[in-house]
XYZ file of C-alpha atoms in Angstrom:
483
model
C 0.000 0.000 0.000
C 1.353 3.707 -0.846
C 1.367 6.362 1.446
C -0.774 7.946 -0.779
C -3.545 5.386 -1.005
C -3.842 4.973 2.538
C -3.636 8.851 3.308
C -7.027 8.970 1.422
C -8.918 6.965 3.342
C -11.686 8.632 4.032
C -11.914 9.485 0.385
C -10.153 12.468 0.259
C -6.719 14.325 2.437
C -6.080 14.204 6.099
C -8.398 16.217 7.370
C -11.252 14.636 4.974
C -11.881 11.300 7.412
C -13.546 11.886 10.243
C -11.211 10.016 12.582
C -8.541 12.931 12.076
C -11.267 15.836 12.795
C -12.940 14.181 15.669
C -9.714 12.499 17.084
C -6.978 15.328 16.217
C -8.480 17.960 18.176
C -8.700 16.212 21.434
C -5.218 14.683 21.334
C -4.014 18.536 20.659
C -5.792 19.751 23.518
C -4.791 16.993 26.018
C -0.932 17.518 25.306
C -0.836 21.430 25.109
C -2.685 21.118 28.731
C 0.284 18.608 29.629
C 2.954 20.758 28.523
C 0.992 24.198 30.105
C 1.058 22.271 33.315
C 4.575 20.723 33.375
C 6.524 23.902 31.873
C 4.400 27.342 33.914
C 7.221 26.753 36.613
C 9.849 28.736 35.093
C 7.228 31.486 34.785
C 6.011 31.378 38.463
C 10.016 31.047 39.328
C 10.304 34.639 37.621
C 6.902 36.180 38.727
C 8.501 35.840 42.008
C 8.115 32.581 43.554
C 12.027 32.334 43.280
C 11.936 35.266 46.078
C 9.304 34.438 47.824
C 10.498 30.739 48.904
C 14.228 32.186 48.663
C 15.059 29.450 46.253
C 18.934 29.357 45.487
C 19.290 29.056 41.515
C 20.448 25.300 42.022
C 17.605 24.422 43.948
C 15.226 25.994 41.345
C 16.883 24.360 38.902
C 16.427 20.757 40.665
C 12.954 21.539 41.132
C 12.322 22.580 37.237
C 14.199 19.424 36.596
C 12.904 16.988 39.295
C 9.608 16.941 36.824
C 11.749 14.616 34.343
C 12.641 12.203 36.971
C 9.380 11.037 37.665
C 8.506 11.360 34.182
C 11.533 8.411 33.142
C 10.083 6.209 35.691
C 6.523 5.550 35.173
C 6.403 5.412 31.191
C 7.040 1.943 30.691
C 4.424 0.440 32.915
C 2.372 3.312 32.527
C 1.952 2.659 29.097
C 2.179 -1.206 28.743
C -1.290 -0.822 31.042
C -2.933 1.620 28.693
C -1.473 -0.804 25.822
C -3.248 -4.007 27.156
C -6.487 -2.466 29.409
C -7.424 0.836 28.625
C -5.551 4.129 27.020
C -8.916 5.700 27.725
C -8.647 5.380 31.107
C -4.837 6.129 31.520
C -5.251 9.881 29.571
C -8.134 10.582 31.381
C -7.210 9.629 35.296
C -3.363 10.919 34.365
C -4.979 14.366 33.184
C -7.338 14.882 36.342
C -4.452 13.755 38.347
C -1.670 16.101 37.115
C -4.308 18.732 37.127
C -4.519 18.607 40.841
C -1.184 18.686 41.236
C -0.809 21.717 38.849
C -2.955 23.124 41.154
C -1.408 22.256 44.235
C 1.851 23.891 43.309
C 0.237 26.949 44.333
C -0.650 25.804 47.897
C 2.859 25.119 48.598
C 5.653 27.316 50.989
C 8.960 25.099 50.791
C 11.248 23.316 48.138
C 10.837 20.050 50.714
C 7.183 20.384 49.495
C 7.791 21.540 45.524
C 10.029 19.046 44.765
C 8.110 15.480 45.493
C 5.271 17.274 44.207
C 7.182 17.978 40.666
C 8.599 14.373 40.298
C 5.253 13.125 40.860
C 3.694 15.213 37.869
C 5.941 13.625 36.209
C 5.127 10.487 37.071
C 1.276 10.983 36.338
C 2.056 12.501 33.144
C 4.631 10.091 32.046
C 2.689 7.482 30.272
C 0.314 10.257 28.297
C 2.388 11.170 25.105
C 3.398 7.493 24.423
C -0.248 6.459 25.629
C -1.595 8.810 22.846
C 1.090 7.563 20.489
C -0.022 4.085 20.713
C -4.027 5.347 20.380
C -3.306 7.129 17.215
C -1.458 4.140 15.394
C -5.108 2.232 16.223
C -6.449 4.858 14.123
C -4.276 6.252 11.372
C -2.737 4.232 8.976
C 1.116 4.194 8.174
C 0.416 6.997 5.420
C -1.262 9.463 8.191
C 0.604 8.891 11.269
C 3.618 10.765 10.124
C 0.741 13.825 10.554
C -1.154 12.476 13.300
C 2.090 12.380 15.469
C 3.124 15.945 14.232
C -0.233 17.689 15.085
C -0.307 16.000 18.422
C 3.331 17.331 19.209
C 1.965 20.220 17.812
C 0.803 21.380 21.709
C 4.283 21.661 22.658
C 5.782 24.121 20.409
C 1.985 26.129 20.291
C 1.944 26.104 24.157
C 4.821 27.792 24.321
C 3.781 30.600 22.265
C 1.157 31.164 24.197
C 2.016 30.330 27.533
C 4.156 33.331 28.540
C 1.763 35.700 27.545
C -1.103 34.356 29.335
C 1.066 33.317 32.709
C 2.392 36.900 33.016
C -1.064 38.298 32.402
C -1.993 36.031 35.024
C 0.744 36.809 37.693
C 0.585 40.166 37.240
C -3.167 40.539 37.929
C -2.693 37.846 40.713
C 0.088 36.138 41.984
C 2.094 33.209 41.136
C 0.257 30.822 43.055
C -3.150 31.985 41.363
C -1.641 31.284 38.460
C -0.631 27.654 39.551
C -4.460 27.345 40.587
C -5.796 28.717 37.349
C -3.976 26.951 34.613
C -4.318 23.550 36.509
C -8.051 22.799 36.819
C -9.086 23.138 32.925
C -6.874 19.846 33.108
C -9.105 18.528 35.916
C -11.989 19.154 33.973
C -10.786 18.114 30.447
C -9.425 14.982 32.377
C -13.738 14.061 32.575
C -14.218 14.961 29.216
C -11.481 12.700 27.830
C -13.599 9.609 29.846
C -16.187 10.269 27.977
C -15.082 11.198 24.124
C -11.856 9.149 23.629
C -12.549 5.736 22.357
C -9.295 3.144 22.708
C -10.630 1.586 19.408
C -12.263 2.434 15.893
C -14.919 -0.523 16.716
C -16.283 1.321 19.604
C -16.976 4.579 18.048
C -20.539 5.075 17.063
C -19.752 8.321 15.552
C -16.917 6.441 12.792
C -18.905 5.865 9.079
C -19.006 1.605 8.863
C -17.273 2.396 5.721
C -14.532 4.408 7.101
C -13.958 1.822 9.557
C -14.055 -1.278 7.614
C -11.553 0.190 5.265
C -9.481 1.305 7.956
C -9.550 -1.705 9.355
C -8.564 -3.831 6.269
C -5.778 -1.309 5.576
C -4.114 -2.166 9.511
C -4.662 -5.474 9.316
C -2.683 -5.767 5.646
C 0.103 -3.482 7.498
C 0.380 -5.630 10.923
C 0.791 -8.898 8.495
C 3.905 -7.118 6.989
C 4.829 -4.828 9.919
C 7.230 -8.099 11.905
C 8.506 -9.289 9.200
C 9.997 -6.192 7.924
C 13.683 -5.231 8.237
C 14.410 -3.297 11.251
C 11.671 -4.387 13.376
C 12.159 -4.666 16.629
C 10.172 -8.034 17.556
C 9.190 -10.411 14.102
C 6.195 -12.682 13.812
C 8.120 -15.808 15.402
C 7.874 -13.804 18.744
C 4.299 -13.265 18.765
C 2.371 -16.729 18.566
C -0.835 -15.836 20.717
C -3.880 -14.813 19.704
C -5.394 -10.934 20.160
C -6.764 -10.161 22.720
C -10.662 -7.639 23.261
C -10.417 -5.041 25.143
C -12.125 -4.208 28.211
C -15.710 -3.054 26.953
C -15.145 -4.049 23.399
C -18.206 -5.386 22.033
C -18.861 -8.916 20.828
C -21.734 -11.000 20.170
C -23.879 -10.851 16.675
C -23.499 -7.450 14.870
C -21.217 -6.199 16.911
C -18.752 -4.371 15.052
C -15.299 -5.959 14.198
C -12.215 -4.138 15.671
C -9.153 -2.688 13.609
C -6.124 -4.800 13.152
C -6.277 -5.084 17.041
C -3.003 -6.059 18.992
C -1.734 -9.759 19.943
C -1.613 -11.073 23.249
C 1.792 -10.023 24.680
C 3.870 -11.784 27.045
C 6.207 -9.965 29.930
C 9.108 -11.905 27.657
C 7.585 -10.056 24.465
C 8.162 -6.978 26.558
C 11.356 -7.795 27.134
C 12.627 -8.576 23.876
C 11.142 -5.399 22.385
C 13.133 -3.579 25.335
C 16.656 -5.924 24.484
C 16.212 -4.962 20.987
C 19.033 -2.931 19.343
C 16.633 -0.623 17.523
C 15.004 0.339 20.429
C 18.411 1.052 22.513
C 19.686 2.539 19.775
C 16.911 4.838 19.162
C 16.283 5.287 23.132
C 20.040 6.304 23.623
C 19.824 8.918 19.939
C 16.417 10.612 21.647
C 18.726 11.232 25.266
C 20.754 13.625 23.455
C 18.250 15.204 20.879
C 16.020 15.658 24.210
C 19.601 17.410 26.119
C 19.780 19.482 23.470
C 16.190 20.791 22.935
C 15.578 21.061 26.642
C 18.552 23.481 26.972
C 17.170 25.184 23.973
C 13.604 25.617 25.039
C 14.168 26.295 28.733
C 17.356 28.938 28.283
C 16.028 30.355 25.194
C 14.417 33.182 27.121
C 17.464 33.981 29.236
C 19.802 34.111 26.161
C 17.378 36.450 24.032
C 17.293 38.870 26.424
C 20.554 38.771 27.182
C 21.368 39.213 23.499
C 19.069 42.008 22.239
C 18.795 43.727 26.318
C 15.143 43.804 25.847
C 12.640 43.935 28.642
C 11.246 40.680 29.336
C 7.875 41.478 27.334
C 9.490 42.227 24.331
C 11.842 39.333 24.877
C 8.698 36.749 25.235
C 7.847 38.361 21.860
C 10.934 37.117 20.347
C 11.123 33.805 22.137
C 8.234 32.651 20.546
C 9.317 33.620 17.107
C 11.224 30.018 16.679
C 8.201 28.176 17.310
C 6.348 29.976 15.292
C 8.173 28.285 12.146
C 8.548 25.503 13.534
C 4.777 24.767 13.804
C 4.787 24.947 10.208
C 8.214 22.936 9.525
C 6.599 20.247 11.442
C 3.653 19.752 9.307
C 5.393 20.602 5.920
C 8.362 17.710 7.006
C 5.385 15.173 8.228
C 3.667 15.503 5.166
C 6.724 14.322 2.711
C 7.513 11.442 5.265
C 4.115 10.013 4.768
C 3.714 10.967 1.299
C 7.161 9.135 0.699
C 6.902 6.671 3.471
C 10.619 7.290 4.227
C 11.125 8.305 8.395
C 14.924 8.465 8.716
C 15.472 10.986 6.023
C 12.629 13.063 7.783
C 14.984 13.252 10.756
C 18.565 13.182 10.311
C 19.182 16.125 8.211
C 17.310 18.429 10.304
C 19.074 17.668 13.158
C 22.162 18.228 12.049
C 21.166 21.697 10.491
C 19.939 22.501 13.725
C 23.093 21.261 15.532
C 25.154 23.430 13.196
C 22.788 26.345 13.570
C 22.505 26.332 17.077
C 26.456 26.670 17.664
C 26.666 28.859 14.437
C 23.709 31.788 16.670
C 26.265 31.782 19.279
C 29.656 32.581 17.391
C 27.283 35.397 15.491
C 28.419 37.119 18.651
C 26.860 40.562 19.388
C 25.066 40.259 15.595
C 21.517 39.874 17.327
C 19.792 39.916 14.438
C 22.137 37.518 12.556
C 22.235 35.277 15.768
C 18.365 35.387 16.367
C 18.026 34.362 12.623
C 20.164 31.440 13.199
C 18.085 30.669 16.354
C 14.959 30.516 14.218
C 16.477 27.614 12.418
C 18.058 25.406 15.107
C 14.306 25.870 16.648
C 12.447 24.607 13.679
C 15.317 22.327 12.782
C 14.942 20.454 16.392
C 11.304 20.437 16.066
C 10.641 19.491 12.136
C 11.067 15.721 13.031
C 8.664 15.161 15.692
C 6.139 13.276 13.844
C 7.962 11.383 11.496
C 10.050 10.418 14.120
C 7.918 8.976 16.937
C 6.120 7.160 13.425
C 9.135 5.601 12.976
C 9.784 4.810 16.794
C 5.786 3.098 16.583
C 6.266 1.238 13.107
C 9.504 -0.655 14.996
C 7.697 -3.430 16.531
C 3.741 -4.991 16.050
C 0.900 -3.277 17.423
C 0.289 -4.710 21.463
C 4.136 -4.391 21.958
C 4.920 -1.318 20.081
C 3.811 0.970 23.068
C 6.986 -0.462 25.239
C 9.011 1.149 22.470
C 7.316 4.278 22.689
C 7.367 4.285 26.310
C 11.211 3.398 26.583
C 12.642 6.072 23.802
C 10.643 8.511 25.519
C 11.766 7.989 28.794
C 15.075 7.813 27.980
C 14.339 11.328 26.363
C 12.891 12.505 29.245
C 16.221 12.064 31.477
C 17.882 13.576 28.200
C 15.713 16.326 29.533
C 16.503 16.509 32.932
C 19.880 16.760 32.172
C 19.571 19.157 29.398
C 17.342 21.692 31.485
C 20.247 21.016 34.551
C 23.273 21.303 33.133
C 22.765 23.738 30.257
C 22.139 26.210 33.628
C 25.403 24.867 35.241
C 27.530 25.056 32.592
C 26.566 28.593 31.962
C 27.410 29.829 35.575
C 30.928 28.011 34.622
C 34.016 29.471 33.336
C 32.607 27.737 29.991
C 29.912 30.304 29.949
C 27.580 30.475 26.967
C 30.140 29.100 24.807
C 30.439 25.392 26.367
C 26.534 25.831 26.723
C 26.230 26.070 23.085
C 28.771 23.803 22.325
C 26.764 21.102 24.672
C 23.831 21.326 23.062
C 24.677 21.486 19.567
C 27.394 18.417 20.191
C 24.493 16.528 21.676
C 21.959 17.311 18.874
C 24.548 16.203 16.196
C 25.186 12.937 18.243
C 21.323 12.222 18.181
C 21.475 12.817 14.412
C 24.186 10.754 13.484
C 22.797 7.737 16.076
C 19.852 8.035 13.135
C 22.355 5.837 11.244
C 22.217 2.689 13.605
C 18.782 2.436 13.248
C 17.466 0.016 10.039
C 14.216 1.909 8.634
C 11.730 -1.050 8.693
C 9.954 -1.697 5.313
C 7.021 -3.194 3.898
C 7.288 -6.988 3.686
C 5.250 -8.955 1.468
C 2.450 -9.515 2.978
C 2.551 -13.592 3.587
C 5.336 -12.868 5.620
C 5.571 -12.455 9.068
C 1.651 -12.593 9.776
C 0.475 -11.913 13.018
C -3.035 -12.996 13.970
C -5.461 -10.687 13.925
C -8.994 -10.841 15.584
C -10.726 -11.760 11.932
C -8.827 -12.253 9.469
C -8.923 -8.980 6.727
C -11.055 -8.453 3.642
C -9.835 -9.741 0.462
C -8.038 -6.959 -1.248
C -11.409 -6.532 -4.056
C -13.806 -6.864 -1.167
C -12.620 -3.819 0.836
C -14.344 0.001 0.914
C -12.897 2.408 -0.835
């Protein structure tokens, strides 16, 4: 199947099928809400918080960074539950819970209390992004996922946009701590909503055309047959022998509607294997250093504007956002050719190292702001363009009812890429290194995490005899299906 057949599959583009319009929207919402409530911190920290608690700048900094620790820890089994029980479940309870404890950051009066809280907002949220990962490859095929992916990610680099601008409005008309209060519950409250309109597969939505979803359906199961078999996966067909499991509340019985290409039943030692495997390591060890080096991008990025063009810090929020303005739109232009071409690793590599080379490249422009915000511009939307295609790639590595331990491994591994990043970018700056081992640290790790692209095997299409793994029903005959 081409990416272009399958990216028509509601008869038209993307946005023609009413799995991307109905779906899309909510998975935006849910992760800009995540990142509002995991990165407001370094707001309240300047609107005064800092002061009030007398936080040292290396305690702040553990605090920021403490958020990352409990996000590595609970991915894996965070996820592997969604995977086999419920995803529905997992994104709503996760989003009421780190809602509360949004909120709860602006009850607090001591780092002994900030900290614990932090790490375990990371731990609640851990599981989400892979979570949603996993839910979107149930409903978009490999030609759309490149673009599903990419508009989900799309909350982080929108989020930030926005999210100076409204918590500085909201400090300065409140506090910090009203701002904590304010920004958390919408997730409390979109946490019930998510119970109620997310649906872990196409056979339980009412609202999904029968021909949509039968076509859909046929389409998944044709790409699970070839998916373990294909070069560069990270578990093959001989590894998965048992039969698929329903999931809870999945209907059955006459007329009930079939499910799509639904997962096998995985064992702990299918878990394992998918863990063990060099692709995932691989990829799990190149997304440590692409997350160092964003991290230090995205959380110093303020501090080094304004230190550049000696702006006030409205005008430098103005400019901070400028980077992820184009990069919204170098995500989706970059996810489109990947699933138009079906080619991930190309999607990735290159714009890595351009943004490697830029980011380094903004700091020897010196006291050229201009020149050196220009070249910021492009190590932003360089670092961000291969979001989608990336995490398609990260999903397409093993079957579907295992591939959500991959997910939930490379991102954790990113997320202590993070931690570090958003710690010792800030150290090494207070060094005799200054800016210049800063910038050197970043873009070093960002060209690492490109050329680890290169240890990774892109898996392809195998024919489709190969490598099948049992489905619920077994699909249409190619002349039998919708579309």
């Amino acid at each position: 199947m081409t990416g272009s057949s399958s990216s028509r599959l509601g008869g038209g583009g993307f946005w023609s099928s009413t799995r991307a319009r109905y779906l899309m929207p909510i998975a935006f919402v849910t992760y800009s809400l995540a990142y509002l409530d995991r990165s407001n911190y370094a707001i309240a920290s300047a609107g005064g918080m800092a002061e009030e608690l007398n936080l040292s700048a290396g305690t702040d900094s553990l605090i920021a960074a403490s958020f990352f620790l409990g996000y590595f820890f609970f991915q894996i089994p965070g996820t592997i539950y969604a995977e086999q029980r419920s995803i529905r479940r997992l994104v709503a309870g996760s989003t009421i819970a780190w809602g509360l404890l949004a909120t709860a950051q602006g009850l607090l009066s001591s780092p002994e209390q900030l900290i614990p809280v932090r790490f375990a907002l990371g731990v609640v949220e851990g599981a989400v992004l892979p979570s949603l990962v996993v839910l979107l490859s149930r409903w978009f095929t490999k030609g759309e996922r490149g673009r599903a992916n990419s508009l989900l990610i799309l909350g982080n680099p929108i989020t930030v946009m926005w999210l100076s601008v409204l918590s500085g409005w909201l400090i300065e008309v409140s506090d910090w701590r009203m701002m904590f209060v304010i920004e958390g519950l919408p997730s409390v409250v979109w946490g019930l909503v998510c119970l109620r309109v997310i649906k872990d597969r196409p056979g339980e939505a009412r609202w999904l055309p029968r021909a949509e979803h039968d076509k859909l359906r046929a389409d998944l199961a044709a790409e699970q047959r070839a998916a373990t078999a294909a070069p560069g996966s990270a578990l093959t067909a001989a590894d998965v022998k048992a039969g698929t499991p329903r999931s809870p509340g999945e209907e059955t019985g006459p007329g009930a509607r079939a499910t799509t290409a639904d997962a096998p039943r995985a064992t702990a030692g299918d878990y394992a294997r998918v863990l063990r495997s060099r692709p995932v390591v691989v990829l799990a060890t190149q997304y440590f250093f692409w997350s160092f080096g964003m991290y230090g991008f995205v959380f110093w990025l303020p501090s080094i504007v304004k230190q550049g063009s000696g702006e006030g810090i409205g005008a430098t929020g103005l400019l901070s956002a400028i980077p992820y303005a184009f990069a919204v739109v170098a995500m989706m232009l970059n996810s489109r050719v990947s699933d138009r071409t079906m080619r991930r690793r190309i999607a990735v590599w290159p714009w890595l190292s351009a943004g490697a080379l830029a980011l380094y490249a903004s700091y020897l422009a010196g006291s050229n702001f201009p020149l050196a915000m220009t070249l910021l511009v492009v190590a932003g939307l360089c670092m961000y363009a291969p979001y989608g295609p990336y995490f398609a790639l990260v999903s397409e590595l093993a079957p579907a009812g295992v591939a959500g331990a991959a997910v939930a491994a490379v991102n954790s591994f990113g997320a202590l890429g993070s931690f570090a990043g958003t710690y010792l970018v800030g150290w090494v700056r207070g060094t005799d290194l200054g800016d210049a081992g800063a910038f050197g640290f970043m873009a070093g790790c960002t060209l690492l995490s490109s050329a680890l692209m290169f240890g990774v095997k892109e898996p392809r299409a195998a024919v489709a005899a190969a490598g099948t793994v049992s489905v619920d029903q077994p699909a249409p005959a190619a002349g039998n299906r919708h579309g």
